């Protein structure tokens, strides 16, 4: 149970911060020698985060008619990641990306990239300037998040800042982009579990969903409030220090 609690909290906190949830889950599991990492748990953790983002944006989702253009752009933006992600899993290439040296370098490199993107001037807002073109290009940025250490939220926020959206709107774009991505990942995992005849729900899995949901929701609210007052330098510094420590450990 301790492993489930720790991994659920890590998932909830890191999924929506620009610091890579997959990297932290891998590193924590390795360091603490966890053995509960499996497809069912992974599905539970991602489902909790998905429910949190749907709950947070429930008014926008329920008011789909008014916001349908934004959600169509978000869906289109997510297609490249879904396609490339499917191909990586289909041809068993995803495991080749899951090594600690790569995580160390991607954590540092894309932390620096986040810093420079965050220095750009604010010229656009989500309501007025989020069109199909920049939605598609931000979606291409998101493809890079298939490498552990890049951070899905980090690279999409970097992409949005690169196209001159303000920090809060960049975070909202990143959050909205997570809905189809997490939905696709959860659907794929559930389908795989059914095919393997391994679809079972335990109290521990429900606990994982609940804790991931709670901490994901808290993190979303925190980040939005934080970005109204501050820049992304804290996360940049954190990433550089973490990446450096990983590389020192590897070497």
mmCIF file of C-alpha atoms in Angstrom:
data_model
loop_
_atom_site.group_PDB
_atom_site.id
_atom_site.type_symbol
_atom_site.label_atom_id
_atom_site.label_comp_id
_atom_site.label_asym_id
_atom_site.label_seq_id
_atom_site.Cartn_x
_atom_site.Cartn_y
_atom_site.Cartn_z
ATOM 1 C CA UNK A 1 0.000 0.000 0.000
ATOM 2 C CA UNK A 2 2.893 2.371 0.756
ATOM 3 C CA UNK A 3 4.120 2.050 -2.827
ATOM 4 C CA UNK A 4 0.673 2.819 -4.226
ATOM 5 C CA UNK A 5 0.364 5.921 -2.039
ATOM 6 C CA UNK A 6 3.806 7.278 -2.949
ATOM 7 C CA UNK A 7 3.438 6.632 -6.693
ATOM 8 C CA UNK A 8 -0.072 8.134 -6.712
ATOM 9 C CA UNK A 9 1.174 11.297 -5.027
ATOM 10 C CA UNK A 10 4.154 11.539 -7.411
ATOM 11 C CA UNK A 11 1.844 11.088 -10.413
ATOM 12 C CA UNK A 12 -0.626 13.670 -9.155
ATOM 13 C CA UNK A 13 2.017 16.308 -8.458
ATOM 14 C CA UNK A 14 4.241 15.815 -11.503
ATOM 15 C CA UNK A 15 1.722 15.145 -14.295
ATOM 16 C CA UNK A 16 0.779 18.801 -14.698
ATOM 17 C CA UNK A 17 3.990 20.479 -13.543
ATOM 18 C CA UNK A 18 6.675 20.982 -16.241
ATOM 19 C CA UNK A 19 9.052 18.424 -14.682
ATOM 20 C CA UNK A 20 8.045 15.038 -16.257
ATOM 21 C CA UNK A 21 5.839 12.589 -14.398
ATOM 22 C CA UNK A 22 7.204 9.517 -16.238
ATOM 23 C CA UNK A 23 10.786 10.385 -15.286
ATOM 24 C CA UNK A 24 9.885 10.871 -11.616
ATOM 25 C CA UNK A 25 7.861 7.656 -11.475
ATOM 26 C CA UNK A 26 10.756 5.704 -13.028
ATOM 27 C CA UNK A 27 13.365 7.289 -10.764
ATOM 28 C CA UNK A 28 11.362 6.910 -7.548
ATOM 29 C CA UNK A 29 10.475 3.290 -8.374
ATOM 30 C CA UNK A 30 14.130 2.525 -9.110
ATOM 31 C CA UNK A 31 15.515 4.314 -6.051
ATOM 32 C CA UNK A 32 12.999 2.799 -3.603
ATOM 33 C CA UNK A 33 13.038 -0.590 -5.354
ATOM 34 C CA UNK A 34 9.288 -0.644 -5.887
ATOM 35 C CA UNK A 35 7.833 -3.762 -7.488
ATOM 36 C CA UNK A 36 4.199 -2.677 -7.840
ATOM 37 C CA UNK A 37 4.804 -0.956 -11.181
ATOM 38 C CA UNK A 38 2.458 -2.663 -13.643
ATOM 39 C CA UNK A 39 -0.048 -1.842 -16.344
ATOM 40 C CA UNK A 40 -3.052 -1.843 -13.991
ATOM 41 C CA UNK A 41 -1.388 0.620 -11.625
ATOM 42 C CA UNK A 42 -0.206 2.794 -14.520
ATOM 43 C CA UNK A 43 -3.768 2.890 -15.848
ATOM 44 C CA UNK A 44 -5.122 3.817 -12.408
ATOM 45 C CA UNK A 45 -2.656 6.686 -11.956
ATOM 46 C CA UNK A 46 -3.333 8.181 -15.373
ATOM 47 C CA UNK A 47 -7.080 7.750 -14.936
ATOM 48 C CA UNK A 48 -6.909 9.741 -11.705
ATOM 49 C CA UNK A 49 -5.109 12.596 -13.472
ATOM 50 C CA UNK A 50 -7.600 12.473 -16.337
ATOM 51 C CA UNK A 51 -10.562 12.715 -13.955
ATOM 52 C CA UNK A 52 -8.902 15.668 -12.222
ATOM 53 C CA UNK A 53 -8.454 17.691 -15.417
ATOM 54 C CA UNK A 54 -11.999 16.863 -16.572
ATOM 55 C CA UNK A 55 -13.342 17.954 -13.184
ATOM 56 C CA UNK A 56 -11.347 21.193 -13.236
ATOM 57 C CA UNK A 57 -12.539 22.123 -16.735
ATOM 58 C CA UNK A 58 -16.015 20.611 -16.314
ATOM 59 C CA UNK A 59 -17.813 23.882 -17.082
ATOM 60 C CA UNK A 60 -15.890 24.320 -20.334
ATOM 61 C CA UNK A 61 -16.477 20.691 -21.282
ATOM 62 C CA UNK A 62 -20.200 20.778 -20.504
ATOM 63 C CA UNK A 63 -20.464 24.023 -22.456
ATOM 64 C CA UNK A 64 -19.031 22.254 -25.485
ATOM 65 C CA UNK A 65 -21.171 24.142 -28.036
ATOM 66 C CA UNK A 66 -19.680 27.465 -26.968
ATOM 67 C CA UNK A 67 -16.140 26.085 -26.753
ATOM 68 C CA UNK A 68 -16.279 23.495 -29.551
ATOM 69 C CA UNK A 69 -13.698 25.304 -31.682
ATOM 70 C CA UNK A 70 -11.138 25.182 -28.888
ATOM 71 C CA UNK A 71 -11.767 21.481 -28.260
ATOM 72 C CA UNK A 72 -11.545 20.655 -31.974
ATOM 73 C CA UNK A 73 -8.182 22.426 -32.060
ATOM 74 C CA UNK A 74 -7.082 20.519 -28.967
ATOM 75 C CA UNK A 75 -8.121 17.215 -30.556
ATOM 76 C CA UNK A 76 -6.250 17.986 -33.777
ATOM 77 C CA UNK A 77 -3.229 19.072 -31.747
ATOM 78 C CA UNK A 78 -3.174 15.703 -29.951
ATOM 79 C CA UNK A 79 -3.298 13.508 -33.075
ATOM 80 C CA UNK A 80 0.484 13.520 -33.828
ATOM 81 C CA UNK A 81 1.318 12.320 -30.300
ATOM 82 C CA UNK A 82 -1.323 9.591 -30.447
ATOM 83 C CA UNK A 83 -0.034 8.307 -33.792
ATOM 84 C CA UNK A 84 3.662 8.366 -32.876
ATOM 85 C CA UNK A 85 2.935 6.947 -29.423
ATOM 86 C CA UNK A 86 0.947 4.080 -30.942
ATOM 87 C CA UNK A 87 3.775 3.290 -33.387
ATOM 88 C CA UNK A 88 6.396 3.328 -30.622
ATOM 89 C CA UNK A 89 4.353 0.862 -28.575
ATOM 90 C CA UNK A 90 3.351 -1.222 -31.614
ATOM 91 C CA UNK A 91 6.952 -1.810 -32.643
ATOM 92 C CA UNK A 92 8.257 -2.074 -29.058
ATOM 93 C CA UNK A 93 10.450 1.003 -29.433
ATOM 94 C CA UNK A 94 9.270 2.844 -26.343
ATOM 95 C CA UNK A 95 11.530 0.858 -23.996
ATOM 96 C CA UNK A 96 14.615 2.040 -25.915
ATOM 97 C CA UNK A 97 13.801 5.577 -24.762
ATOM 98 C CA UNK A 98 13.502 4.628 -21.101
ATOM 99 C CA UNK A 99 17.110 4.903 -19.961
ATOM 100 C CA UNK A 100 18.467 7.123 -17.234
ATOM 101 C CA UNK A 101 21.183 8.817 -19.276
ATOM 102 C CA UNK A 102 18.564 10.017 -21.752
ATOM 103 C CA UNK A 103 16.310 11.161 -18.899
ATOM 104 C CA UNK A 104 19.161 13.181 -17.430
ATOM 105 C CA UNK A 105 19.915 14.968 -20.692
ATOM 106 C CA UNK A 106 16.287 15.587 -21.681
ATOM 107 C CA UNK A 107 15.551 16.943 -18.198
ATOM 108 C CA UNK A 108 18.346 19.511 -18.574
ATOM 109 C CA UNK A 109 17.965 20.361 -22.270
ATOM 110 C CA UNK A 110 14.215 20.890 -22.212
ATOM 111 C CA UNK A 111 14.470 22.735 -18.912
ATOM 112 C CA UNK A 112 16.777 25.232 -20.646
ATOM 113 C CA UNK A 113 14.400 25.323 -23.621
ATOM 114 C CA UNK A 114 11.553 26.143 -21.207
ATOM 115 C CA UNK A 115 13.636 29.019 -19.813
ATOM 116 C CA UNK A 116 14.228 30.650 -23.203
ATOM 117 C CA UNK A 117 10.614 30.191 -24.325
ATOM 118 C CA UNK A 118 9.435 31.782 -21.088
ATOM 119 C CA UNK A 119 11.520 34.896 -21.860
ATOM 120 C CA UNK A 120 9.492 35.672 -24.990
ATOM 121 C CA UNK A 121 7.022 38.532 -25.049
ATOM 122 C CA UNK A 122 3.318 37.957 -24.439
ATOM 123 C CA UNK A 123 1.299 38.831 -27.518
ATOM 124 C CA UNK A 124 -1.535 36.319 -27.620
ATOM 125 C CA UNK A 125 -4.402 35.000 -25.513
ATOM 126 C CA UNK A 126 -6.207 31.673 -25.558
ATOM 127 C CA UNK A 127 -9.633 33.178 -26.316
ATOM 128 C CA UNK A 128 -8.577 35.348 -29.254
ATOM 129 C CA UNK A 129 -5.449 33.869 -30.829
ATOM 130 C CA UNK A 130 -5.504 30.085 -30.408
ATOM 131 C CA UNK A 131 -5.939 28.971 -34.027
ATOM 132 C CA UNK A 132 -5.524 25.672 -35.862
ATOM 133 C CA UNK A 133 -2.005 26.517 -36.996
ATOM 134 C CA UNK A 134 -0.439 27.131 -33.602
ATOM 135 C CA UNK A 135 -2.551 24.298 -32.136
ATOM 136 C CA UNK A 136 -1.000 21.896 -34.652
ATOM 137 C CA UNK A 137 2.542 23.114 -34.014
ATOM 138 C CA UNK A 138 2.122 22.899 -30.246
ATOM 139 C CA UNK A 139 0.888 19.352 -30.885
ATOM 140 C CA UNK A 140 4.166 18.620 -32.693
ATOM 141 C CA UNK A 141 6.039 19.884 -29.645
ATOM 142 C CA UNK A 142 3.992 17.437 -27.552
ATOM 143 C CA UNK A 143 5.331 14.475 -29.561
ATOM 144 C CA UNK A 144 8.704 15.053 -27.873
ATOM 145 C CA UNK A 145 7.084 14.241 -24.521
ATOM 146 C CA UNK A 146 7.086 10.564 -25.493
ATOM 147 C CA UNK A 147 10.713 10.643 -24.320
ATOM 148 C CA UNK A 148 10.866 10.386 -20.502
ATOM 149 C CA UNK A 149 12.332 13.529 -18.985
ATOM 150 C CA UNK A 150 10.934 15.904 -21.600
ATOM 151 C CA UNK A 151 7.631 16.430 -19.717
ATOM 152 C CA UNK A 152 4.365 16.623 -21.609
ATOM 153 C CA UNK A 153 3.216 19.664 -19.665
ATOM 154 C CA UNK A 154 6.666 21.233 -19.898
ATOM 155 C CA UNK A 155 7.047 20.916 -23.659
ATOM 156 C CA UNK A 156 3.476 22.038 -24.412
ATOM 157 C CA UNK A 157 3.854 25.050 -22.124
ATOM 158 C CA UNK A 158 7.172 25.784 -23.855
ATOM 159 C CA UNK A 159 5.439 25.514 -27.218
ATOM 160 C CA UNK A 160 2.631 27.824 -26.167
ATOM 161 C CA UNK A 161 5.097 30.357 -24.757
ATOM 162 C CA UNK A 162 7.131 30.057 -27.985
ATOM 163 C CA UNK A 163 4.015 31.202 -29.847
ATOM 164 C CA UNK A 164 3.710 34.142 -27.414
ATOM 165 C CA UNK A 165 0.787 32.982 -25.251
ATOM 166 C CA UNK A 166 0.901 34.209 -21.661
ATOM 167 C CA UNK A 167 1.924 31.819 -18.891
ATOM 168 C CA UNK A 168 -1.562 31.126 -17.534
ATOM 169 C CA UNK A 169 -3.025 30.502 -20.996
ATOM 170 C CA UNK A 170 0.001 28.337 -21.836
ATOM 171 C CA UNK A 171 -0.768 26.217 -18.774
ATOM 172 C CA UNK A 172 -4.453 25.993 -19.743
ATOM 173 C CA UNK A 173 -3.501 24.887 -23.267
ATOM 174 C CA UNK A 174 -1.217 22.267 -21.735
ATOM 175 C CA UNK A 175 -3.974 21.076 -19.387
ATOM 176 C CA UNK A 176 -6.539 20.834 -22.189
ATOM 177 C CA UNK A 177 -4.065 18.957 -24.391
ATOM 178 C CA UNK A 178 -3.751 16.372 -21.643
ATOM 179 C CA UNK A 179 -7.419 15.361 -21.950
ATOM 180 C CA UNK A 180 -7.251 13.508 -25.304
ATOM 181 C CA UNK A 181 -3.709 12.296 -24.579
ATOM 182 C CA UNK A 182 -4.539 10.810 -21.177
ATOM 183 C CA UNK A 183 -7.844 9.475 -22.557
ATOM 184 C CA UNK A 184 -6.027 7.678 -25.368
ATOM 185 C CA UNK A 185 -3.417 6.255 -22.971
ATOM 186 C CA UNK A 186 -6.097 5.051 -20.532
ATOM 187 C CA UNK A 187 -8.188 3.513 -23.324
ATOM 188 C CA UNK A 188 -5.163 1.739 -24.792
ATOM 189 C CA UNK A 189 -4.127 0.345 -21.399
ATOM 190 C CA UNK A 190 -7.650 -0.841 -20.549
ATOM 191 C CA UNK A 191 -7.955 -2.485 -23.975
ATOM 192 C CA UNK A 192 -4.625 -4.242 -23.457
ATOM 193 C CA UNK A 193 -5.699 -5.463 -20.026
ATOM 194 C CA UNK A 194 -8.938 -6.865 -21.475
ATOM 195 C CA UNK A 195 -7.051 -8.621 -24.275
ATOM 196 C CA UNK A 196 -4.647 -10.118 -21.726
ATOM 197 C CA UNK A 197 -7.665 -11.137 -19.588
ATOM 198 C CA UNK A 198 -6.045 -9.251 -16.727
ATOM 199 C CA UNK A 199 -8.698 -6.614 -16.086
ATOM 200 C CA UNK A 200 -9.336 -6.569 -12.368
ATOM 201 C CA UNK A 201 -10.061 -3.730 -9.973
ATOM 202 C CA UNK A 202 -8.872 -3.863 -6.387
ATOM 203 C CA UNK A 203 -9.193 -1.456 -3.476
ATOM 204 C CA UNK A 204 -5.526 -0.535 -3.988
ATOM 205 C CA UNK A 205 -6.221 0.462 -7.593
ATOM 206 C CA UNK A 206 -9.188 2.553 -6.480
ATOM 207 C CA UNK A 207 -6.944 4.164 -3.864
ATOM 208 C CA UNK A 208 -4.414 4.935 -6.605
ATOM 209 C CA UNK A 209 -7.103 6.594 -8.737
ATOM 210 C CA UNK A 210 -8.407 8.604 -5.778
ATOM 211 C CA UNK A 211 -5.006 9.870 -4.605
ATOM 212 C CA UNK A 212 -3.846 10.639 -8.144
ATOM 213 C CA UNK A 213 -7.096 12.569 -8.684
ATOM 214 C CA UNK A 214 -6.758 14.574 -5.455
ATOM 215 C CA UNK A 215 -3.120 15.547 -5.932
ATOM 216 C CA UNK A 216 -3.575 16.220 -9.657
ATOM 217 C CA UNK A 217 -6.475 18.573 -8.927
ATOM 218 C CA UNK A 218 -4.547 20.396 -6.195
ATOM 219 C CA UNK A 219 -1.533 20.747 -8.514
ATOM 220 C CA UNK A 220 -3.631 22.203 -11.333
ATOM 221 C CA UNK A 221 -5.121 24.841 -9.038
ATOM 222 C CA UNK A 222 -1.715 25.616 -7.533
ATOM 223 C CA UNK A 223 0.014 26.039 -10.884
ATOM 224 C CA UNK A 224 -2.658 28.380 -12.257
ATOM 225 C CA UNK A 225 -2.403 30.612 -9.174
ATOM 226 C CA UNK A 226 1.397 30.410 -9.196
ATOM 227 C CA UNK A 227 1.662 31.528 -12.830
ATOM 228 C CA UNK A 228 -0.451 34.609 -12.215
ATOM 229 C CA UNK A 229 2.335 35.860 -9.939
ATOM 230 C CA UNK A 230 5.553 34.226 -11.091
ATOM 231 C CA UNK A 231 7.576 32.927 -14.047
ATOM 232 C CA UNK A 232 8.809 29.386 -14.695
ATOM 233 C CA UNK A 233 12.344 29.857 -13.366
ATOM 234 C CA UNK A 234 11.756 27.643 -10.311
ATOM 235 C CA UNK A 235 10.933 24.653 -12.522
ATOM 236 C CA UNK A 236 13.874 25.403 -14.838
ATOM 237 C CA UNK A 237 16.318 25.392 -11.894
ATOM 238 C CA UNK A 238 14.726 22.234 -10.471
ATOM 239 C CA UNK A 239 15.079 20.440 -13.817
ATOM 240 C CA UNK A 240 18.729 21.415 -14.271
ATOM 241 C CA UNK A 241 19.657 20.266 -10.760
ATOM 242 C CA UNK A 242 17.692 17.010 -11.130
ATOM 243 C CA UNK A 243 19.166 16.285 -14.572
ATOM 244 C CA UNK A 244 22.692 16.935 -13.286
ATOM 245 C CA UNK A 245 22.181 14.584 -10.332
ATOM 246 C CA UNK A 246 20.829 11.862 -12.647
ATOM 247 C CA UNK A 247 23.858 12.145 -14.947
ATOM 248 C CA UNK A 248 26.246 12.040 -11.969
ATOM 249 C CA UNK A 249 24.482 8.897 -10.735
ATOM 250 C CA UNK A 250 24.606 7.268 -14.172
ATOM 251 C CA UNK A 251 28.301 7.990 -14.680
#
